Amino acid sequence: MLPELPPLPALTRAEAELIDRYLEVVDLLGRVNPARPGDTYRSLRAAQTLVGKAVALRDALTVMHRRGETELHAETLARALRVLDGERRTARVTLPPRTGR
């Protein structure tokens, strides 16, 4: 049985789209991260997919801006990212901790 997660904060449809597209890009960047173990083919496929997902992220932000949503409510969006496992997912984009030495 899955653990019960806190509810997502109230988001506009455009904000929810932004969060979804952002996490897709982050997941792909985590696969491409050269400091992480993996094979080049997996990284190549992720990089190829990244192009389209980056366009979708841009489009989500464009919709927000055109609708007059000109401010990112960072606290609310950060809560949504945490509920959606954003901390673990974004950690894959950074350098892993140094080992040895």
PDB file of N, CA and C in Angstrom:
ATOM      1  N   MET A   1       0.844  -1.179   0.000  1.00  0.00           N
ATOM      2  CA  MET A   1       0.000   0.000   0.000  1.00  0.00           C
ATOM      3  C   MET A   1       0.892   1.246   0.000  1.00  0.00           C
ATOM      4  N   LEU A   2       0.524   2.218  -0.801  1.00  0.00           N
ATOM      5  CA  LEU A   2       1.296   3.448  -0.902  1.00  0.00           C
ATOM      6  C   LEU A   2       1.072   4.323   0.324  1.00  0.00           C
ATOM      7  N   PRO A   3       2.126   5.063   0.718  1.00  0.00           N
ATOM      8  CA  PRO A   3       1.937   5.972   1.856  1.00  0.00           C
ATOM      9  C   PRO A   3       1.012   7.118   1.466  1.00  0.00           C
ATOM     10  N   GLU A   4       0.305   7.636   2.427  1.00  0.00           N
ATOM     11  CA  GLU A   4      -0.595   8.754   2.156  1.00  0.00           C
ATOM     12  C   GLU A   4       0.219  10.026   2.046  1.00  0.00           C
ATOM     13  N   LEU A   5       0.074  10.706   0.931  1.00  0.00           N
ATOM     14  CA  LEU A   5       0.819  11.932   0.679  1.00  0.00           C
ATOM     15  C   LEU A   5      -0.016  13.132   1.088  1.00  0.00           C
ATOM     16  N   PRO A   6       0.667  14.215   1.445  1.00  0.00           N
ATOM     17  CA  PRO A   6      -0.099  15.431   1.718  1.00  0.00           C
ATOM     18  C   PRO A   6      -0.774  15.889   0.431  1.00  0.00           C
ATOM     19  N   PRO A   7      -1.862  16.607   0.546  1.00  0.00           N
ATOM     20  CA  PRO A   7      -2.551  17.052  -0.667  1.00  0.00           C
ATOM     21  C   PRO A   7      -1.722  18.095  -1.414  1.00  0.00           C
ATOM     22  N   LEU A   8      -1.894  18.112  -2.704  1.00  0.00           N
ATOM     23  CA  LEU A   8      -1.260  19.160  -3.500  1.00  0.00           C
ATOM     24  C   LEU A   8      -1.894  20.497  -3.144  1.00  0.00           C
ATOM     25  N   PRO A   9      -1.097  21.565  -3.137  1.00  0.00           N
ATOM     26  CA  PRO A   9      -1.712  22.874  -2.916  1.00  0.00           C
ATOM     27  C   PRO A   9      -2.590  23.234  -4.115  1.00  0.00           C
ATOM     28  N   ALA A  10      -3.473  24.170  -3.905  1.00  0.00           N
ATOM     29  CA  ALA A  10      -4.344  24.621  -4.999  1.00  0.00           C
ATOM     30  C   ALA A  10      -3.492  25.308  -6.058  1.00  0.00           C
ATOM     31  N   LEU A  11      -3.580  24.808  -7.275  1.00  0.00           N
ATOM     32  CA  LEU A  11      -2.821  25.363  -8.392  1.00  0.00           C
ATOM     33  C   LEU A  11      -3.777  25.683  -9.524  1.00  0.00           C
ATOM     34  N   THR A  12      -3.422  26.699 -10.294  1.00  0.00           N
ATOM     35  CA  THR A  12      -4.181  26.922 -11.522  1.00  0.00           C
ATOM     36  C   THR A  12      -3.826  25.787 -12.480  1.00  0.00           C
ATOM     37  N   ARG A  13      -4.611  25.624 -13.510  1.00  0.00           N
ATOM     38  CA  ARG A  13      -4.317  24.589 -14.508  1.00  0.00           C
ATOM     39  C   ARG A  13      -2.946  24.847 -15.138  1.00  0.00           C
ATOM     40  N   ALA A  14      -2.632  26.118 -15.380  1.00  0.00           N
ATOM     41  CA  ALA A  14      -1.346  26.474 -15.986  1.00  0.00           C
ATOM     42  C   ALA A  14      -0.188  26.171 -15.030  1.00  0.00           C
ATOM     43  N   GLU A  15      -0.369  26.433 -13.738  1.00  0.00           N
ATOM     44  CA  GLU A  15       0.679  26.110 -12.767  1.00  0.00           C
ATOM     45  C   GLU A  15       0.912  24.607 -12.684  1.00  0.00           C
ATOM     46  N   ALA A  16      -0.167  23.845 -12.702  1.00  0.00           N
ATOM     47  CA  ALA A  16      -0.036  22.386 -12.664  1.00  0.00           C
ATOM     48  C   ALA A  16       0.704  21.886 -13.907  1.00  0.00           C
ATOM     49  N   GLU A  17       0.395  22.467 -15.045  1.00  0.00           N
ATOM     50  CA  GLU A  17       1.090  22.104 -16.285  1.00  0.00           C
ATOM     51  C   GLU A  17       2.572  22.454 -16.188  1.00  0.00           C
ATOM     52  N   LEU A  18       2.872  23.617 -15.635  1.00  0.00           N
ATOM     53  CA  LEU A  18       4.262  24.031 -15.443  1.00  0.00           C
ATOM     54  C   LEU A  18       5.012  23.019 -14.578  1.00  0.00           C
ATOM     55  N   ILE A  19       4.424  22.629 -13.462  1.00  0.00           N
ATOM     56  CA  ILE A  19       5.062  21.671 -12.559  1.00  0.00           C
ATOM     57  C   ILE A  19       5.285  20.339 -13.272  1.00  0.00           C
ATOM     58  N   ASP A  20       4.282  19.848 -13.968  1.00  0.00           N
ATOM     59  CA  ASP A  20       4.417  18.569 -14.682  1.00  0.00           C
ATOM     60  C   ASP A  20       5.518  18.624 -15.733  1.00  0.00           C
ATOM     61  N   ARG A  21       5.534  19.693 -16.534  1.00  0.00           N
ATOM     62  CA  ARG A  21       6.545  19.796 -17.592  1.00  0.00           C
ATOM     63  C   ARG A  21       7.939  19.984 -16.996  1.00  0.00           C
ATOM     64  N   TYR A  22       8.043  20.754 -15.915  1.00  0.00           N
ATOM     65  CA  TYR A  22       9.327  20.971 -15.244  1.00  0.00           C
ATOM     66  C   TYR A  22       9.896  19.641 -14.741  1.00  0.00           C
ATOM     67  N   LEU A  23       9.073  18.837 -14.098  1.00  0.00           N
ATOM     68  CA  LEU A  23       9.546  17.561 -13.577  1.00  0.00           C
ATOM     69  C   LEU A  23       9.935  16.594 -14.700  1.00  0.00           C
ATOM     70  N   GLU A  24       9.238  16.661 -15.821  1.00  0.00           N
ATOM     71  CA  GLU A  24       9.645  15.834 -16.966  1.00  0.00           C
ATOM     72  C   GLU A  24      11.045  16.212 -17.435  1.00  0.00           C
ATOM     73  N   VAL A  25      11.310  17.515 -17.518  1.00  0.00           N
ATOM     74  CA  VAL A  25      12.633  17.990 -17.934  1.00  0.00           C
ATOM     75  C   VAL A  25      13.688  17.583 -16.915  1.00  0.00           C
ATOM     76  N   VAL A  26      13.378  17.744 -15.644  1.00  0.00           N
ATOM     77  CA  VAL A  26      14.320  17.372 -14.586  1.00  0.00           C
ATOM     78  C   VAL A  26      14.644  15.884 -14.658  1.00  0.00           C
ATOM     79  N   ASP A  27      13.642  15.054 -14.836  1.00  0.00           N
ATOM     80  CA  ASP A  27      13.890  13.605 -14.933  1.00  0.00           C
ATOM     81  C   ASP A  27      14.828  13.285 -16.090  1.00  0.00           C
ATOM     82  N   LEU A  28      14.620  13.942 -17.213  1.00  0.00           N
ATOM     83  CA  LEU A  28      15.481  13.694 -18.368  1.00  0.00           C
ATOM     84  C   LEU A  28      16.897  14.214 -18.127  1.00  0.00           C
ATOM     85  N   LEU A  29      17.029  15.385 -17.523  1.00  0.00           N
ATOM     86  CA  LEU A  29      18.360  15.899 -17.207  1.00  0.00           C
ATOM     87  C   LEU A  29      19.101  14.972 -16.244  1.00  0.00           C
ATOM     88  N   GLY A  30      18.358  14.365 -15.325  1.00  0.00           N
ATOM     89  CA  GLY A  30      18.968  13.399 -14.415  1.00  0.00           C
ATOM     90  C   GLY A  30      19.524  12.194 -15.162  1.00  0.00           C
ATOM     91  N   ARG A  31      18.858  11.784 -16.228  1.00  0.00           N
ATOM     92  CA  ARG A  31      19.342  10.648 -17.027  1.00  0.00           C
ATOM     93  C   ARG A  31      20.556  11.018 -17.871  1.00  0.00           C
ATOM     94  N   VAL A  32      20.643  12.293 -18.252  1.00  0.00           N
ATOM     95  CA  VAL A  32      21.747  12.763 -19.084  1.00  0.00           C
ATOM     96  C   VAL A  32      22.972  13.121 -18.229  1.00  0.00           C
ATOM     97  N   ASN A  33      22.797  13.366 -16.959  1.00  0.00           N
ATOM     98  CA  ASN A  33      23.874  13.824 -16.068  1.00  0.00           C
ATOM     99  C   ASN A  33      25.115  12.941 -16.228  1.00  0.00           C
ATOM    100  N   PRO A  34      26.216  13.496 -16.747  1.00  0.00           N
ATOM    101  CA  PRO A  34      27.418  12.694 -16.966  1.00  0.00           C
ATOM    102  C   PRO A  34      28.110  12.265 -15.677  1.00  0.00           C
ATOM    103  N   ALA A  35      27.735  12.843 -14.554  1.00  0.00           N
ATOM    104  CA  ALA A  35      28.328  12.454 -13.278  1.00  0.00           C
ATOM    105  C   ALA A  35      27.606  11.267 -12.648  1.00  0.00           C
ATOM    106  N   ARG A  36      26.585  10.768 -13.305  1.00  0.00           N
ATOM    107  CA  ARG A  36      25.829   9.606 -12.818  1.00  0.00           C
ATOM    108  C   ARG A  36      26.162   8.384 -13.657  1.00  0.00           C
ATOM    109  N   PRO A  37      26.174   7.217 -13.036  1.00  0.00           N
ATOM    110  CA  PRO A  37      26.456   6.010 -13.821  1.00  0.00           C
ATOM    111  C   PRO A  37      25.319   5.702 -14.788  1.00  0.00           C
ATOM    112  N   GLY A  38      25.675   5.096 -15.884  1.00  0.00           N
ATOM    113  CA  GLY A  38      24.688   4.728 -16.892  1.00  0.00           C
ATOM    114  C   GLY A  38      25.382   4.577 -18.229  1.00  0.00           C
ATOM    115  N   ASP A  39      24.601   4.237 -19.227  1.00  0.00           N
ATOM    116  CA  ASP A  39      25.210   4.048 -20.536  1.00  0.00           C
ATOM    117  C   ASP A  39      24.889   5.235 -21.439  1.00  0.00           C
ATOM    118  N   THR A  40      25.698   5.392 -22.485  1.00  0.00           N
ATOM    119  CA  THR A  40      25.534   6.538 -23.370  1.00  0.00           C
ATOM    120  C   THR A  40      24.226   6.475 -24.151  1.00  0.00           C
ATOM    121  N   TYR A  41      23.763   5.287 -24.476  1.00  0.00           N
ATOM    122  CA  TYR A  41      22.528   5.176 -25.250  1.00  0.00           C
ATOM    123  C   TYR A  41      21.347   5.732 -24.452  1.00  0.00           C
ATOM    124  N   ARG A  42      21.292   5.391 -23.178  1.00  0.00           N
ATOM    125  CA  ARG A  42      20.209   5.911 -22.334  1.00  0.00           C
ATOM    126  C   ARG A  42      20.277   7.435 -22.258  1.00  0.00           C
ATOM    127  N   SER A  43      21.484   7.957 -22.108  1.00  0.00           N
ATOM    128  CA  SER A  43      21.662   9.412 -22.057  1.00  0.00           C
ATOM    129  C   SER A  43      21.289  10.062 -23.379  1.00  0.00           C
ATOM    130  N   LEU A  44      21.674   9.431 -24.471  1.00  0.00           N
ATOM    131  CA  LEU A  44      21.342   9.952 -25.797  1.00  0.00           C
ATOM    132  C   LEU A  44      19.831  10.010 -25.995  1.00  0.00           C
ATOM    133  N   ARG A  45      19.136   8.948 -25.644  1.00  0.00           N
ATOM    134  CA  ARG A  45      17.673   8.917 -25.795  1.00  0.00           C
ATOM    135  C   ARG A  45      17.019   9.998 -24.928  1.00  0.00           C
ATOM    136  N   ALA A  46      17.524  10.171 -23.715  1.00  0.00           N
ATOM    137  CA  ALA A  46      16.982  11.209 -22.837  1.00  0.00           C
ATOM    138  C   ALA A  46      17.234  12.596 -23.425  1.00  0.00           C
ATOM    139  N   ALA A  47      18.416  12.817 -23.974  1.00  0.00           N
ATOM    140  CA  ALA A  47      18.733  14.120 -24.570  1.00  0.00           C
ATOM    141  C   ALA A  47      17.846  14.399 -25.778  1.00  0.00           C
ATOM    142  N   GLN A  48      17.585  13.380 -26.576  1.00  0.00           N
ATOM    143  CA  GLN A  48      16.706  13.561 -27.732  1.00  0.00           C
ATOM    144  C   GLN A  48      15.288  13.923 -27.289  1.00  0.00           C
ATOM    145  N   THR A  49      14.816  13.288 -26.249  1.00  0.00           N
ATOM    146  CA  THR A  49      13.469  13.555 -25.743  1.00  0.00           C
ATOM    147  C   THR A  49      13.400  14.921 -25.067  1.00  0.00           C
ATOM    148  N   LEU A  50      14.511  15.332 -24.491  1.00  0.00           N
ATOM    149  CA  LEU A  50      14.574  16.600 -23.759  1.00  0.00           C
ATOM    150  C   LEU A  50      14.163  17.785 -24.626  1.00  0.00           C
ATOM    151  N   VAL A  51      14.494  17.754 -25.884  1.00  0.00           N
ATOM    152  CA  VAL A  51      14.175  18.862 -26.781  1.00  0.00           C
ATOM    153  C   VAL A  51      12.667  19.133 -26.788  1.00  0.00           C
ATOM    154  N   GLY A  52      11.887  18.108 -27.011  1.00  0.00           N
ATOM    155  CA  GLY A  52      10.435  18.274 -27.037  1.00  0.00           C
ATOM    156  C   GLY A  52       9.858  18.669 -25.690  1.00  0.00           C
ATOM    157  N   LYS A  53      10.413  18.115 -24.619  1.00  0.00           N
ATOM    158  CA  LYS A  53       9.904  18.440 -23.279  1.00  0.00           C
ATOM    159  C   LYS A  53      10.244  19.881 -22.904  1.00  0.00           C
ATOM    160  N   ALA A  54      11.400  20.370 -23.364  1.00  0.00           N
ATOM    161  CA  ALA A  54      11.758  21.771 -23.107  1.00  0.00           C
ATOM    162  C   ALA A  54      10.791  22.708 -23.821  1.00  0.00           C
ATOM    163  N   VAL A  55      10.376  22.340 -25.016  1.00  0.00           N
ATOM    164  CA  VAL A  55       9.383  23.130 -25.748  1.00  0.00           C
ATOM    165  C   VAL A  55       8.057  23.137 -24.987  1.00  0.00           C
ATOM    166  N   ALA A  56       7.663  21.998 -24.459  1.00  0.00           N
ATOM    167  CA  ALA A  56       6.416  21.919 -23.685  1.00  0.00           C
ATOM    168  C   ALA A  56       6.503  22.769 -22.418  1.00  0.00           C
ATOM    169  N   LEU A  57       7.673  22.792 -21.783  1.00  0.00           N
ATOM    170  CA  LEU A  57       7.876  23.641 -20.601  1.00  0.00           C
ATOM    171  C   LEU A  57       7.763  25.112 -20.981  1.00  0.00           C
ATOM    172  N   ARG A  58       8.402  25.482 -22.085  1.00  0.00           N
ATOM    173  CA  ARG A  58       8.292  26.865 -22.567  1.00  0.00           C
ATOM    174  C   ARG A  58       6.837  27.220 -22.852  1.00  0.00           C
ATOM    175  N   ASP A  59       6.120  26.312 -23.486  1.00  0.00           N
ATOM    176  CA  ASP A  59       4.722  26.579 -23.815  1.00  0.00           C
ATOM    177  C   ASP A  59       3.868  26.747 -22.563  1.00  0.00           C
ATOM    178  N   ALA A  60       4.136  25.966 -21.537  1.00  0.00           N
ATOM    179  CA  ALA A  60       3.388  26.099 -20.279  1.00  0.00           C
ATOM    180  C   ALA A  60       3.613  27.474 -19.661  1.00  0.00           C
ATOM    181  N   LEU A  61       4.846  27.942 -19.704  1.00  0.00           N
ATOM    182  CA  LEU A  61       5.145  29.275 -19.168  1.00  0.00           C
ATOM    183  C   LEU A  61       4.527  30.370 -20.033  1.00  0.00           C
ATOM    184  N   THR A  62       4.501  30.152 -21.332  1.00  0.00           N
ATOM    185  CA  THR A  62       3.883  31.118 -22.238  1.00  0.00           C
ATOM    186  C   THR A  62       2.386  31.246 -21.947  1.00  0.00           C
ATOM    187  N   VAL A  63       1.719  30.133 -21.747  1.00  0.00           N
ATOM    188  CA  VAL A  63       0.288  30.160 -21.410  1.00  0.00           C
ATOM    189  C   VAL A  63       0.063  30.931 -20.115  1.00  0.00           C
ATOM    190  N   MET A  64       0.885  30.670 -19.112  1.00  0.00           N
ATOM    191  CA  MET A  64       0.742  31.390 -17.845  1.00  0.00           C
ATOM    192  C   MET A  64       0.873  32.895 -18.071  1.00  0.00           C
ATOM    193  N   HIS A  65       1.913  33.271 -18.796  1.00  0.00           N
ATOM    194  CA  HIS A  65       2.170  34.689 -19.022  1.00  0.00           C
ATOM    195  C   HIS A  65       1.025  35.353 -19.792  1.00  0.00           C
ATOM    196  N   ARG A  66       0.547  34.697 -20.821  1.00  0.00           N
ATOM    197  CA  ARG A  66      -0.547  35.265 -21.620  1.00  0.00           C
ATOM    198  C   ARG A  66      -1.847  35.375 -20.838  1.00  0.00           C
ATOM    199  N   ARG A  67      -2.032  34.475 -19.872  1.00  0.00           N
ATOM    200  CA  ARG A  67      -3.250  34.519 -19.047  1.00  0.00           C
ATOM    201  C   ARG A  67      -3.145  35.544 -17.931  1.00  0.00           C
ATOM    202  N   GLY A  68      -2.015  36.236 -17.848  1.00  0.00           N
ATOM    203  CA  GLY A  68      -1.837  37.243 -16.814  1.00  0.00           C
ATOM    204  C   GLY A  68      -1.216  36.691 -15.543  1.00  0.00           C
ATOM    205  N   GLU A  69      -0.815  35.433 -15.564  1.00  0.00           N
ATOM    206  CA  GLU A  69      -0.127  34.847 -14.408  1.00  0.00           C
ATOM    207  C   GLU A  69       1.359  35.180 -14.560  1.00  0.00           C
ATOM    208  N   THR A  70       1.697  36.405 -14.183  1.00  0.00           N
ATOM    209  CA  THR A  70       3.052  36.894 -14.428  1.00  0.00           C
ATOM    210  C   THR A  70       4.003  36.654 -13.261  1.00  0.00           C
ATOM    211  N   GLU A  71       3.513  36.112 -12.172  1.00  0.00           N
ATOM    212  CA  GLU A  71       4.359  35.860 -11.005  1.00  0.00           C
ATOM    213  C   GLU A  71       4.325  34.377 -10.654  1.00  0.00           C
ATOM    214  N   LEU A  72       5.516  33.826 -10.390  1.00  0.00           N
ATOM    215  CA  LEU A  72       5.595  32.449  -9.902  1.00  0.00           C
ATOM    216  C   LEU A  72       5.480  32.484  -8.384  1.00  0.00           C
ATOM    217  N   HIS A  73       4.524  31.802  -7.844  1.00  0.00           N
ATOM    218  CA  HIS A  73       4.330  31.746  -6.400  1.00  0.00           C
ATOM    219  C   HIS A  73       5.213  30.617  -5.864  1.00  0.00           C
ATOM    220  N   ALA A  74       6.463  30.967  -5.608  1.00  0.00           N
ATOM    221  CA  ALA A  74       7.507  29.984  -5.330  1.00  0.00           C
ATOM    222  C   ALA A  74       7.167  29.066  -4.155  1.00  0.00           C
ATOM    223  N   GLU A  75       6.625  29.608  -3.092  1.00  0.00           N
ATOM    224  CA  GLU A  75       6.322  28.773  -1.920  1.00  0.00           C
ATOM    225  C   GLU A  75       5.287  27.702  -2.263  1.00  0.00           C
ATOM    226  N   THR A  76       4.245  28.092  -2.937  1.00  0.00           N
ATOM    227  CA  THR A  76       3.189  27.150  -3.325  1.00  0.00           C
ATOM    228  C   THR A  76       3.715  26.120  -4.319  1.00  0.00           C
ATOM    229  N   LEU A  77       4.464  26.580  -5.308  1.00  0.00           N
ATOM    230  CA  LEU A  77       5.004  25.670  -6.312  1.00  0.00           C
ATOM    231  C   LEU A  77       6.031  24.720  -5.702  1.00  0.00           C
ATOM    232  N   ALA A  78       6.814  25.203  -4.751  1.00  0.00           N
ATOM    233  CA  ALA A  78       7.783  24.336  -4.063  1.00  0.00           C
ATOM    234  C   ALA A  78       7.057  23.252  -3.264  1.00  0.00           C
ATOM    235  N   ARG A  79       5.946  23.603  -2.626  1.00  0.00           N
ATOM    236  CA  ARG A  79       5.167  22.584  -1.902  1.00  0.00           C
ATOM    237  C   ARG A  79       4.668  21.516  -2.863  1.00  0.00           C
ATOM    238  N   ALA A  80       4.180  21.941  -4.021  1.00  0.00           N
ATOM    239  CA  ALA A  80       3.698  20.980  -5.022  1.00  0.00           C
ATOM    240  C   ALA A  80       4.850  20.083  -5.482  1.00  0.00           C
ATOM    241  N   LEU A  81       6.012  20.656  -5.713  1.00  0.00           N
ATOM    242  CA  LEU A  81       7.168  19.858  -6.126  1.00  0.00           C
ATOM    243  C   LEU A  81       7.543  18.835  -5.057  1.00  0.00           C
ATOM    244  N   ARG A  82       7.483  19.229  -3.796  1.00  0.00           N
ATOM    245  CA  ARG A  82       7.818  18.284  -2.718  1.00  0.00           C
ATOM    246  C   ARG A  82       6.827  17.121  -2.668  1.00  0.00           C
ATOM    247  N   VAL A  83       5.542  17.417  -2.835  1.00  0.00           N
ATOM    248  CA  VAL A  83       4.524  16.356  -2.828  1.00  0.00           C
ATOM    249  C   VAL A  83       4.774  15.383  -3.973  1.00  0.00           C
ATOM    250  N   LEU A  84       5.265  15.895  -5.096  1.00  0.00           N
ATOM    251  CA  LEU A  84       5.498  15.072  -6.285  1.00  0.00           C
ATOM    252  C   LEU A  84       6.924  14.523  -6.335  1.00  0.00           C
ATOM    253  N   ASP A  85       7.584  14.441  -5.186  1.00  0.00           N
ATOM    254  CA  ASP A  85       8.914  13.838  -5.071  1.00  0.00           C
ATOM    255  C   ASP A  85       9.984  14.657  -5.788  1.00  0.00           C
ATOM    256  N   GLY A  86       9.769  15.952  -5.862  1.00  0.00           N
ATOM    257  CA  GLY A  86      10.695  16.832  -6.561  1.00  0.00           C
ATOM    258  C   GLY A  86      12.080  16.879  -5.957  1.00  0.00           C
ATOM    259  N   GLU A  87      12.194  16.731  -4.642  1.00  0.00           N
ATOM    260  CA  GLU A  87      13.524  16.779  -4.022  1.00  0.00           C
ATOM    261  C   GLU A  87      14.395  15.628  -4.516  1.00  0.00           C
ATOM    262  N   ARG A  88      13.859  14.432  -4.553  1.00  0.00           N
ATOM    263  CA  ARG A  88      14.630  13.282  -5.032  1.00  0.00           C
ATOM    264  C   ARG A  88      14.913  13.419  -6.524  1.00  0.00           C
ATOM    265  N   ARG A  89      13.911  13.840  -7.259  1.00  0.00           N
ATOM    266  CA  ARG A  89      14.064  13.926  -8.711  1.00  0.00           C
ATOM    267  C   ARG A  89      15.073  14.998  -9.112  1.00  0.00           C
ATOM    268  N   THR A  90      15.066  16.144  -8.458  1.00  0.00           N
ATOM    269  CA  THR A  90      16.021  17.198  -8.793  1.00  0.00           C
ATOM    270  C   THR A  90      17.423  16.865  -8.298  1.00  0.00           C
ATOM    271  N   ALA A  91      17.543  16.041  -7.277  1.00  0.00           N
ATOM    272  CA  ALA A  91      18.871  15.657  -6.767  1.00  0.00           C
ATOM    273  C   ALA A  91      19.669  14.892  -7.818  1.00  0.00           C
ATOM    274  N   ARG A  92      18.998  14.228  -8.730  1.00  0.00           N
ATOM    275  CA  ARG A  92      19.688  13.464  -9.780  1.00  0.00           C
ATOM    276  C   ARG A  92      20.383  14.369 -10.786  1.00  0.00           C
ATOM    277  N   VAL A  93      20.028  15.663 -10.789  1.00  0.00           N
ATOM    278  CA  VAL A  93      20.630  16.611 -11.729  1.00  0.00           C
ATOM    279  C   VAL A  93      21.956  17.150 -11.196  1.00  0.00           C
ATOM    280  N   THR A  94      22.137  17.134  -9.895  1.00  0.00           N
ATOM    281  CA  THR A  94      23.345  17.694  -9.286  1.00  0.00           C
ATOM    282  C   THR A  94      24.476  16.673  -9.270  1.00  0.00           C
ATOM    283  N   LEU A  95      25.644  17.135  -8.864  1.00  0.00           N
ATOM    284  CA  LEU A  95      26.776  16.225  -8.708  1.00  0.00           C
ATOM    285  C   LEU A  95      26.548  15.329  -7.500  1.00  0.00           C
ATOM    286  N   PRO A  96      26.847  14.040  -7.639  1.00  0.00           N
ATOM    287  CA  PRO A  96      26.723  13.162  -6.480  1.00  0.00           C
ATOM    288  C   PRO A  96      27.811  13.500  -5.459  1.00  0.00           C
ATOM    289  N   PRO A  97      27.628  13.076  -4.214  1.00  0.00           N
ATOM    290  CA  PRO A  97      28.638  13.369  -3.193  1.00  0.00           C
ATOM    291  C   PRO A  97      29.985  12.750  -3.586  1.00  0.00           C
ATOM    292  N   ARG A  98      31.048  13.420  -3.203  1.00  0.00           N
ATOM    293  CA  ARG A  98      32.393  12.948  -3.498  1.00  0.00           C
ATOM    294  C   ARG A  98      32.684  11.695  -2.686  1.00  0.00           C
ATOM    295  N   THR A  99      33.276  10.696  -3.312  1.00  0.00           N
ATOM    296  CA  THR A  99      33.642   9.477  -2.604  1.00  0.00           C
ATOM    297  C   THR A  99      35.154   9.369  -2.567  1.00  0.00           C
ATOM    298  N   GLY A 100      35.655   8.628  -1.600  1.00  0.00           N
ATOM    299  CA  GLY A 100      37.110   8.471  -1.475  1.00  0.00           C
ATOM    300  C   GLY A 100      37.752   9.731  -0.969  1.00  0.00           C
ATOM    301  N   ARG A 101      38.985   9.915  -1.324  1.00  0.00           N
ATOM    302  CA  ARG A 101      39.787  11.092  -0.948  1.00  0.00           C
ATOM    303  C   ARG A 101      39.516  11.522   0.429  1.00  0.00           C
TER     304      ARG A 101
END
